[in-house]
Coordinates of C-alpha atoms in Angstrom, one line a residue:
M1 CA -10.1 11.1 8.2
L2 CA -11.8 9.5 11.2
D3 CA -14.7 10.7 13.3
S4 CA -13.6 11.5 16.8
N5 CA -15.0 13.2 19.9
P6 CA -13.4 13.8 23.3
N7 CA -16.5 12.4 25.0
W8 CA -16.4 9.1 23.1
L9 CA -15.0 5.9 24.7
A10 CA -13.8 3.0 22.6
L11 CA -14.3 -0.5 24.1
C12 CA -12.5 -3.5 22.6
T13 CA -15.1 -6.2 22.3
E14 CA -13.1 -9.0 20.6
I15 CA -9.7 -9.8 19.1
K16 CA -9.6 -12.5 16.5
D17 CA -6.7 -14.2 14.6
L18 CA -7.5 -12.9 11.1
A19 CA -5.7 -15.7 9.2
K20 CA -7.4 -18.4 11.2
S21 CA -10.8 -16.8 10.8
L22 CA -10.4 -16.5 7.0
F23 CA -9.2 -20.1 6.7
Q24 CA -12.3 -21.2 8.4
K25 CA -14.6 -18.9 6.5
S26 CA -13.4 -17.0 3.4
T27 CA -15.8 -14.1 3.9
I28 CA -16.1 -12.0 7.1
H29 CA -19.0 -9.5 7.6
L30 CA -18.2 -7.1 10.4
E31 CA -20.9 -6.4 12.9
S32 CA -19.0 -3.6 14.5
A33 CA -16.2 -1.2 13.8
A34 CA -12.8 -2.8 13.7
L35 CA -9.0 -2.4 13.1
L36 CA -7.2 -4.9 11.0
L37 CA -3.4 -5.2 11.8
I38 CA -1.0 -7.2 9.7
T39 CA 1.8 -8.5 12.0
D40 CA 3.7 -10.7 9.6
G41 CA 3.9 -11.6 5.9
Q42 CA 1.7 -10.3 3.2
T43 CA -1.5 -11.2 1.3
T44 CA -4.1 -9.8 -1.0
L45 CA -7.6 -9.3 0.4
S46 CA -10.9 -7.9 -1.0
I47 CA -12.2 -5.2 1.3
N48 CA -15.7 -3.9 0.5
G49 CA -15.1 -5.2 -3.1
H50 CA -11.7 -3.5 -3.5
K51 CA -8.7 -5.6 -3.9
E52 CA -5.9 -4.5 -1.6
H53 CA -2.4 -5.9 -1.2
I54 CA -1.5 -5.6 2.4
F55 CA 1.7 -6.5 4.3
F56 CA 3.6 -6.3 7.6
G57 CA 2.8 -3.1 9.3
H58 CA -0.4 -2.2 7.6
L59 CA -3.3 -1.0 9.8
I60 CA -6.8 -0.9 8.2
A61 CA -9.6 1.0 9.9
L62 CA -13.0 -0.5 9.0
E63 CA -16.6 0.6 9.6
S64 CA -19.2 -1.8 10.7
D65 CA -20.8 -3.8 7.9
A66 CA -17.5 -4.0 6.1
V67 CA -16.8 -7.2 4.2
I68 CA -13.4 -8.9 4.1
Q69 CA -12.8 -11.7 1.6
L70 CA -9.9 -13.9 0.5
T71 CA -9.0 -13.5 -3.2
N72 CA -9.1 -16.6 -5.3
T73 CA -5.4 -16.5 -6.3
N74 CA -4.1 -16.2 -2.8
R75 CA -1.2 -18.0 -1.4
L76 CA -1.7 -17.2 2.3
D77 CA 1.5 -16.4 4.1
F78 CA 0.6 -13.8 6.7
S79 CA -0.4 -13.2 10.3
G80 CA -2.8 -10.6 11.5
Y81 CA -5.5 -9.6 14.0
L82 CA -9.0 -8.2 13.7
I83 CA -9.7 -5.9 16.7
S84 CA -13.4 -5.2 17.0
F85 CA -14.7 -2.4 19.2
A86 CA -17.7 -0.3 20.1
L87 CA -18.0 3.4 20.7
Y88 CA -19.8 5.0 23.6
D89 CA -20.7 8.6 24.0
T90 CA -20.1 9.2 27.8
A91 CA -21.9 12.6 27.7
M92 CA -25.1 11.4 25.9
K93 CA -24.8 7.9 27.4
L94 CA -25.4 6.0 24.2
T95 CA -23.5 4.0 21.6
R96 CA -22.2 5.7 18.4
K97 CA -21.4 4.6 14.9
W98 CA -17.8 5.0 13.9
S99 CA -17.5 6.6 10.5
I100 CA -14.5 6.7 8.1
N101 CA -14.8 9.5 5.7
T102 CA -13.5 7.7 2.6
M103 CA -15.4 6.6 -0.5
N104 CA -14.7 2.9 0.1
G105 CA -15.5 2.7 3.9
Y106 CA -12.0 1.9 5.1
Y107 CA -8.6 3.5 5.5
I108 CA -5.1 2.0 5.3
Q109 CA -2.0 3.3 7.1
R110 CA 1.5 2.0 8.0
V111 CA 2.3 1.5 11.7
P112 CA 5.8 1.7 13.1
E113 CA 7.7 -1.5 13.9
T114 CA 8.0 -0.6 17.6
I115 CA 4.2 -0.5 18.0
I116 CA 3.8 -3.8 16.2
A117 CA 6.5 -5.4 18.4
D118 CA 4.7 -4.4 21.6
I119 CA 1.4 -5.7 20.3
R120 CA 2.9 -9.0 19.0
M121 CA 4.2 -9.6 22.5
S122 CA 0.9 -8.8 24.1
L123 CA -0.9 -11.2 21.7
A124 CA 1.7 -14.0 22.2
K125 CA -0.6 -15.9 24.6
N126 CA -4.1 -17.2 24.0
I127 CA -6.0 -14.2 22.7
D128 CA -9.3 -15.5 24.0
L129 CA -8.0 -15.2 27.6
L130 CA -6.5 -11.7 27.3
P131 CA -7.5 -9.4 30.2
I132 CA -9.5 -6.3 29.2
T133 CA -6.7 -4.0 30.2
I134 CA -4.4 -5.6 27.5
K135 CA -7.2 -5.4 24.9
Q136 CA -7.7 -1.7 25.6
F137 CA -4.0 -1.1 25.5
I138 CA -3.8 -2.7 22.0
L139 CA -6.9 -0.8 20.8
Y140 CA -5.8 2.6 22.0
S141 CA -2.2 2.1 20.8
L142 CA -3.6 1.6 17.3
L143 CA -6.2 4.3 17.4
K144 CA -3.5 6.8 18.3
E145 CA -1.6 5.9 15.1
L146 CA -4.5 6.7 12.8
Q147 CA -3.9 10.0 11.0
Q148 CA -6.5 12.8 11.1
E149 CA -7.6 14.2 7.8
Q150 CA -6.7 17.8 7.2
S151 CA -9.5 20.3 6.4
T152 CA -9.5 21.6 2.8
D153 CA -8.4 25.1 3.8
E154 CA -5.2 23.6 5.4
Y155 CA -4.0 22.1 2.1
T156 CA -0.5 23.3 1.1
L157 CA 0.4 24.4 -2.4
E158 CA 2.0 21.0 -3.0
E159 CA -1.1 19.2 -1.8
R160 CA -3.3 21.3 -4.1
M161 CA -1.1 20.5 -7.0
E162 CA -1.3 16.8 -6.1
Q163 CA -5.1 17.0 -6.1
T164 CA -4.9 18.0 -9.8
V165 CA -2.5 15.1 -10.5
I166 CA -4.8 12.7 -8.9
Y167 CA -7.6 14.1 -11.0
M168 CA -5.6 13.6 -14.2
Q169 CA -4.8 10.0 -13.1
K170 CA -8.4 9.2 -12.6
K171 CA -9.7 10.9 -15.7
Y172 CA -6.7 10.7 -18.0
N173 CA -8.8 9.3 -20.9
Q174 CA -11.2 12.3 -20.8
T175 CA -10.8 15.7 -22.3
M176 CA -9.6 18.3 -19.8
T177 CA -8.1 21.8 -19.9
R178 CA -5.6 23.8 -18.0
D179 CA -8.4 26.1 -16.7
E180 CA -10.3 23.1 -15.4
L181 CA -7.2 21.8 -13.5
A182 CA -6.4 25.3 -12.1
A183 CA -9.9 25.5 -10.8
I184 CA -9.4 22.2 -8.9
A185 CA -6.3 23.6 -7.3
G186 CA -8.0 26.9 -6.5
Y187 CA -5.5 29.1 -8.4
S188 CA -5.5 31.2 -11.6
P189 CA -4.5 29.3 -14.8
W190 CA -1.3 31.3 -15.1
Y191 CA -0.2 30.8 -11.4
Y192 CA -1.2 27.1 -11.5
S193 CA 0.9 26.4 -14.6
R194 CA 4.0 28.2 -13.2
K195 CA 3.8 26.3 -9.9
F196 CA 3.1 23.0 -11.6
I197 CA 6.2 23.4 -13.8
E198 CA 8.3 24.2 -10.7
L199 CA 7.1 21.0 -9.0
Y200 CA 6.9 18.5 -11.9
D201 CA 9.4 20.0 -14.5
K202 CA 6.7 20.0 -17.2
T203 CA 3.4 21.7 -18.0
P204 CA 0.2 20.1 -16.8
I205 CA -0.8 19.1 -20.3
A206 CA 2.6 17.6 -21.0
Y207 CA 2.3 15.7 -17.7
L208 CA -1.1 14.4 -18.9
I209 CA 0.2 13.3 -22.3
S210 CA 3.1 11.4 -20.6
Y211 CA 0.7 9.7 -18.3
R212 CA -1.6 8.7 -21.2
I213 CA 1.4 7.2 -23.1
Y214 CA 2.5 5.2 -20.1
R215 CA -1.0 3.7 -19.8
A216 CA -0.9 3.0 -23.6
Q217 CA 2.3 1.1 -23.1
E218 CA 0.7 -1.1 -20.4
M219 CA -2.3 -1.8 -22.7
L220 CA 0.0 -2.7 -25.6
L221 CA 2.0 -5.1 -23.4
T222 CA -0.9 -6.8 -21.6
T223 CA -3.7 -6.9 -24.2
D224 CA -4.0 -7.7 -28.0
D225 CA -5.7 -4.3 -28.7
L226 CA -4.6 -2.6 -31.9
S227 CA -2.8 0.8 -31.6
Q228 CA -5.8 2.8 -32.8
N229 CA -8.0 1.2 -30.1
V230 CA -5.5 1.9 -27.4
A231 CA -5.1 5.5 -28.6
K232 CA -8.8 6.1 -28.0
K233 CA -8.9 4.3 -24.7
V234 CA -6.2 6.6 -23.3
G235 CA -7.7 9.8 -24.5
F236 CA -6.3 10.5 -28.0
D237 CA -9.0 11.1 -30.7
D238 CA -6.3 11.5 -33.4
V239 CA -4.4 8.2 -34.0
Q240 CA -1.6 10.0 -35.8
H241 CA -1.2 12.5 -33.0
F242 CA -1.0 9.5 -30.6
S243 CA 1.7 7.8 -32.7
R244 CA 3.8 11.0 -32.8
Q245 CA 3.5 11.5 -29.0
F246 CA 4.3 7.8 -28.4
K247 CA 7.4 7.9 -30.5
R248 CA 8.5 11.2 -28.9
I249 CA 8.2 9.8 -25.3
V250 CA 9.1 6.1 -25.8
G251 CA 11.6 6.5 -28.7
R252 CA 9.9 4.0 -31.0
P253 CA 6.4 3.7 -32.6
P254 CA 3.8 1.5 -30.8
K255 CA 4.3 -1.7 -32.9
K256 CA 8.1 -1.6 -32.6
F257 CA 7.9 -0.9 -28.9
K258 CA 6.0 -4.1 -28.3
K259 CA 8.4 -6.2 -30.3
T260 CA 11.5 -4.7 -28.5
V261 CA 10.4 -4.2 -24.9
G262 CA 13.2 -6.4 -23.6
E263 CA 15.7 -3.8 -24.9
Y264 CA 14.3 -1.1 -22.6
R265 CA 15.4 -0.3 -19.0
V266 CA 13.2 -2.8 -17.0
C267 CA 13.1 -2.6 -13.2
F268 CA 11.9 -5.8 -11.5
L269 CA 10.5 -5.6 -8.0
S270 CA 11.0 -9.4 -7.5
P271 CA 14.4 -11.1 -7.8
A272 CA 12.6 -14.3 -8.7
H273 CA 11.1 -12.6 -11.8
A274 CA 14.5 -11.1 -12.7
E275 CA 15.9 -14.6 -12.7
I276 CA 13.3 -15.7 -15.3
A277 CA 14.2 -12.7 -17.5
I278 CA 17.9 -13.5 -17.4
A279 CA 17.2 -17.1 -18.2
L280 CA 15.2 -15.9 -21.2
G281 CA 18.1 -13.7 -22.4
V282 CA 16.7 -10.4 -21.1
I283 CA 19.0 -8.4 -18.8
P284 CA 17.1 -6.4 -16.2
N285 CA 18.3 -2.8 -15.6
C286 CA 17.7 -3.1 -11.9
V287 CA 16.1 -5.3 -9.3
T288 CA 15.0 -4.7 -5.7
V289 CA 16.1 -7.2 -3.1
T290 CA 16.1 -7.8 0.6
S291 CA 19.7 -8.6 1.5
S292 CA 18.9 -11.1 4.3
L293 CA 16.6 -13.1 1.9
T294 CA 18.9 -13.0 -1.2
P295 CA 20.9 -16.2 -1.8
N296 CA 24.6 -15.8 -2.8
Y297 CA 24.1 -17.5 -6.1
Q298 CA 21.5 -14.8 -7.0
K299 CA 23.6 -11.9 -6.0
N300 CA 26.5 -13.3 -8.1
L301 CA 24.1 -13.8 -11.0
F302 CA 22.9 -10.2 -11.0
H303 CA 26.5 -8.9 -10.7
E304 CA 27.6 -11.1 -13.6
V305 CA 25.0 -9.8 -16.0
G306 CA 25.3 -6.2 -14.9
T307 CA 22.0 -5.8 -13.2
T308 CA 21.9 -3.0 -10.6
I309 CA 20.9 -4.4 -7.2
L310 CA 18.7 -2.1 -5.1
E311 CA 18.7 -3.3 -1.5
M312 CA 15.6 -2.5 0.5
P313 CA 14.1 -3.4 3.9
Q314 CA 11.7 -6.3 4.0
Y315 CA 8.2 -5.4 2.8
V316 CA 9.3 -1.9 2.0
I317 CA 9.5 -0.4 -1.5
Q318 CA 11.6 2.7 -1.4
Q319 CA 10.1 4.5 -4.3
D320 CA 12.6 7.3 -4.6
I321 CA 15.5 4.9 -5.1
I322 CA 13.6 3.2 -8.0
V323 CA 12.6 6.6 -9.5
Q324 CA 16.3 7.5 -9.6
Q325 CA 17.0 4.6 -11.9
Q326 CA 14.7 6.1 -14.5
P327 CA 13.1 2.8 -15.6
D328 CA 11.2 2.5 -18.8
L329 CA 9.1 -0.3 -17.4
I330 CA 8.4 -1.5 -13.8
I331 CA 7.3 -5.1 -13.2
G332 CA 6.0 -6.1 -9.8
V333 CA 4.0 -8.9 -8.1
D334 CA 1.4 -7.3 -5.9
L335 CA 1.6 -3.6 -5.1
T336 CA -0.4 -1.4 -2.9
E337 CA -2.6 1.0 -4.8
E338 CA -0.7 3.9 -3.5
T339 CA 2.7 2.5 -4.7
K340 CA 1.3 1.5 -8.0
Q341 CA -0.2 5.0 -8.6
H342 CA 3.2 6.6 -7.7
F343 CA 5.1 4.4 -10.2
Q344 CA 2.5 5.0 -12.9
T345 CA 3.5 8.7 -13.0
I346 CA 7.1 7.8 -14.2
A347 CA 6.7 4.6 -16.3
P348 CA 4.3 1.9 -17.4
V349 CA 3.7 -0.6 -14.6
I350 CA 2.9 -4.3 -15.0
T351 CA 1.5 -6.1 -11.9
G352 CA -0.9 -8.8 -10.9
L353 CA 1.2 -11.6 -12.5
P354 CA 0.7 -15.3 -12.2
Y355 CA 2.0 -17.0 -9.0
D356 CA 3.2 -20.5 -10.2
L357 CA 6.6 -20.7 -11.9
N358 CA 5.7 -22.3 -15.2
S359 CA 2.9 -19.7 -15.8
L360 CA 5.4 -16.9 -15.0
I361 CA 7.9 -18.3 -17.4
R362 CA 5.3 -18.5 -20.2
Y363 CA 4.1 -15.0 -19.3
F364 CA 7.5 -13.4 -19.6
G365 CA 8.2 -15.5 -22.7
E366 CA 5.3 -13.8 -24.4
L367 CA 6.0 -10.4 -22.9
F368 CA 9.6 -10.4 -24.1
N369 CA 8.9 -12.3 -27.4
K370 CA 10.9 -15.2 -26.1
E371 CA 8.3 -18.0 -26.4
N372 CA 10.7 -20.6 -27.7
E373 CA 13.1 -20.0 -24.9
A374 CA 10.3 -20.2 -22.4
T375 CA 9.2 -23.5 -23.7
Q376 CA 12.7 -24.9 -23.5
I377 CA 13.2 -23.7 -19.9
I378 CA 10.0 -25.4 -18.8
H379 CA 11.0 -28.6 -20.6
E380 CA 14.4 -28.6 -18.9
L381 CA 12.9 -28.0 -15.4
T382 CA 10.3 -30.7 -16.0
T383 CA 13.0 -33.2 -17.0
H384 CA 15.0 -32.3 -14.0
V385 CA 12.0 -32.9 -11.7
D386 CA 11.2 -36.3 -13.4
V387 CA 14.8 -37.4 -13.0
L388 CA 14.8 -36.4 -9.3
K389 CA 11.5 -38.1 -8.7
N390 CA 12.7 -41.4 -10.0
K391 CA 15.9 -41.2 -7.9
I392 CA 14.2 -40.4 -4.6
Q393 CA 11.3 -42.9 -5.0
H394 CA 13.9 -45.8 -4.6
H395 CA 15.3 -44.3 -1.4
L396 CA 12.1 -43.2 0.4
V397 CA 11.0 -45.2 3.5
K398 CA 7.8 -47.1 2.8
N399 CA 4.7 -45.0 3.4
A400 CA 6.9 -42.0 4.1
T401 CA 5.4 -38.7 4.8
V402 CA 7.1 -35.3 4.4
L403 CA 6.4 -32.1 6.4
Y404 CA 7.7 -28.6 5.7
L405 CA 7.6 -26.8 9.0
R406 CA 8.3 -23.1 9.4
V407 CA 9.7 -21.9 12.8
E408 CA 8.6 -18.3 13.6
E409 CA 9.3 -16.0 16.5
L410 CA 6.1 -17.0 18.4
G411 CA 5.3 -20.4 17.1
Y412 CA 5.2 -22.8 14.1
R413 CA 3.4 -23.2 10.8
Y414 CA 3.3 -26.0 8.3
V415 CA 3.4 -25.1 4.7
G416 CA 0.3 -26.2 2.7
E417 CA 0.7 -28.4 -0.4
S418 CA 0.1 -25.6 -2.8
S419 CA 1.1 -22.6 -0.7
S420 CA 4.4 -21.9 -2.5
D421 CA 6.4 -23.1 -5.5
S422 CA 8.7 -25.1 -3.2
A423 CA 5.6 -26.8 -1.6
T424 CA 4.2 -27.5 -5.1
L425 CA 7.6 -29.1 -6.0
L426 CA 7.6 -31.3 -2.9
Y427 CA 4.0 -32.5 -2.9
Q428 CA 2.7 -32.3 -6.5
E429 CA 5.7 -32.5 -8.8
L430 CA 7.8 -35.0 -6.7
G431 CA 4.7 -36.8 -5.3
L432 CA 5.8 -36.7 -1.7
K433 CA 3.0 -37.2 0.9
M434 CA 1.9 -34.7 3.5
P435 CA 0.9 -36.3 6.8
E436 CA -2.8 -37.1 6.6
S437 CA -3.8 -35.1 9.7
L438 CA -2.4 -31.9 8.2
R439 CA -3.9 -32.1 4.7
T440 CA -6.1 -29.0 5.1
N441 CA -5.8 -25.5 3.8
K442 CA -3.5 -26.4 0.9
N443 CA -2.9 -22.8 -0.1
S444 CA -2.0 -21.6 3.4
F445 CA 0.9 -21.4 5.8
N446 CA -1.0 -23.0 8.7
I447 CA -0.5 -22.7 12.4
C448 CA 0.9 -25.9 13.9
S449 CA 1.0 -26.8 17.6
L450 CA 3.4 -29.2 19.1
Q451 CA 0.5 -31.6 19.6
Q452 CA -0.3 -31.4 15.9
L453 CA 3.3 -32.1 15.1
V454 CA 3.3 -35.2 17.3
V455 CA 0.1 -36.5 15.7
A456 CA 1.5 -35.9 12.2
N457 CA 4.9 -37.5 13.1
P458 CA 6.5 -37.1 9.7
T459 CA 9.1 -39.5 8.3
Y460 CA 11.0 -36.6 6.8
L461 CA 11.0 -33.1 8.2
F462 CA 12.2 -29.9 6.4
I463 CA 12.7 -27.1 8.9
E464 CA 12.7 -23.4 7.8
K465 CA 13.8 -21.0 10.5
R466 CA 12.0 -17.9 9.3
I467 CA 14.4 -15.1 8.4
M468 CA 12.9 -11.7 9.0
D469 CA 14.4 -8.2 9.2
Y470 CA 12.5 -7.3 12.3
Y471 CA 12.6 -10.4 14.5
T472 CA 14.5 -13.7 15.1
A473 CA 13.2 -17.3 15.4
D474 CA 16.3 -18.5 17.2
L475 CA 14.7 -18.9 20.6
S476 CA 11.6 -20.6 19.1
L477 CA 13.8 -23.1 17.3
A478 CA 15.9 -23.8 20.4
T479 CA 12.7 -24.3 22.4
L480 CA 11.4 -26.7 19.8
Q481 CA 14.6 -28.7 19.7
K482 CA 14.7 -29.1 23.5
S483 CA 11.1 -30.2 23.8
E484 CA 10.1 -33.9 24.5
Q485 CA 7.7 -33.8 21.5
W486 CA 10.6 -33.1 19.3
K487 CA 12.8 -35.8 20.6
N488 CA 10.0 -38.4 20.0
L489 CA 9.4 -37.6 16.4
D490 CA 10.4 -40.3 13.9
A491 CA 12.2 -37.8 11.7
V492 CA 14.4 -36.7 14.6
K493 CA 15.1 -40.2 15.9
N494 CA 16.1 -41.4 12.5
K495 CA 18.1 -38.2 11.6
R496 CA 15.8 -37.2 8.7
V497 CA 15.5 -33.5 9.7
F498 CA 16.8 -31.1 7.1
Y499 CA 17.2 -27.3 7.5
V500 CA 16.3 -25.0 4.6
D501 CA 16.6 -21.3 3.9
T502 CA 13.7 -18.9 3.7
G503 CA 15.3 -16.8 1.0
L504 CA 15.8 -19.7 -1.3
W505 CA 12.8 -22.0 -0.6
I506 CA 10.1 -19.4 -0.2
N507 CA 11.2 -16.3 -2.0
N508 CA 13.3 -17.6 -4.9
C509 CA 12.1 -21.0 -6.2
S510 CA 12.6 -19.6 -9.7
V511 CA 14.5 -20.8 -12.7
F512 CA 17.9 -21.2 -11.1
G513 CA 16.6 -21.3 -7.5
K514 CA 14.4 -24.3 -8.2
R515 CA 17.5 -26.2 -9.4
K516 CA 19.3 -25.4 -6.2
I517 CA 16.3 -26.6 -4.1
M518 CA 16.1 -29.9 -6.1
Q519 CA 19.8 -30.4 -5.4
Q520 CA 19.2 -29.9 -1.7
I521 CA 16.3 -32.3 -1.7
E522 CA 18.4 -34.9 -3.5
Q523 CA 21.2 -34.5 -1.0
S524 CA 18.8 -34.7 2.0
I525 CA 16.9 -37.8 1.0
L526 CA 19.7 -39.7 -0.8
D527 CA 22.7 -38.7 1.2
G528 CA 21.1 -37.8 4.5
V529 CA 22.7 -34.4 4.7
C530 CA 21.5 -33.1 8.1
P531 CA 23.1 -30.0 9.5
K532 CA 22.4 -29.3 13.2
T533 CA 21.4 -25.7 12.6
Q534 CA 20.3 -23.5 9.8

């Protein structure tokens, strides 16, 4: 996969905070080869023009001249580093260009948590002052993790079969034959078919037809295209043949499928989305959750309606567990291309959904033919917000400012005014004011120093001790609470500090979760509820 030579030496030239760099300038043009490591959270970036959803543990190898850009719809909740380096040929005594043998000029791989933990600790101090030995340790730790591409003659039978599957996925709307697929695998047509059936439980052509029908389902659900147009787009020249195959695989003809999609086995990869479906009267077959980030009310809700809860580690989608549920439709937020392609082999997949709550409610209302119910839910939530806004306006201190501060393992971040649904609720819907000195990067979770916190000096302070599966913020919170800066804050002296939960405020500000959050805001500002710890 990556060019290498025993005589080559890699020298780390710079380590930059990726989030901070992108906040300052939304496009980065690399002048040298680099490794991009995501150490916390998740985001969607454009890399060399390709949109990629990346999250904790992702390592991206990049050639020089690569271009990294923020996407327009981003809510930026991530930490990461850009490690630039140069290659030297010690035998020839000259510099070398690092090449990544992929079509798009970059390569993505997952790195073990233990490696990330070591690197996070190494980068805990000022990265501009890191000694070269630490920089080299970080660089070579990551270079060792990069997989080497196998040569073609080393492909196993399973990998050869997978190559034909990938070919079908890329060219599913084109005419292809068994002989053509067998030639790609390097086997005779008869042997290829026999082995394909052993691995996939169906013939290659039957597999192709199923894949085409899944893509047709996606088009029917996400576009206004007529069935005959969809049929041609997915590779069927005969509309009648398309309709017969569709009914055989889906159980209903195309038109009826679109009207009754809520009756199928729907798997939600976001509990917040599953909440919306339940509020609309659609019962999810299953939903993936991270146990530590799932509020009790939500677990009870899923149990009450009979939705199967699939517990998974944070930022990890265990594909086999979802496949075992045999879903008829999979609905996600942002998926890596690899994960999406895997799911598309077993069911239609809908992703790339809106971020804000009202848009999501309308989207699912249209998807499940529940437009009236969606309108009613939005009206009820809007009314609830207006009532709360009127209540708290009479209790707020004059010229009050409100700050939502996140405490993490290695520092603090303040939540931008539009960076999450809970932030939108605080600052836009309820009209609360962010401290003027922090009114930048509204879509981001921004690094906040103790000095910035002192300057901001909020009247009310909402504290979120970040809950993560792979680290704890306990020490960081304790350090903050013992600091002189903390003791001198107006919010602390006047007992206007309120502790909130990551799972509710960040992950589940949904139909029912938003009501819970509004209840907590009312209790905090009106009643002064102020627990000592989270």
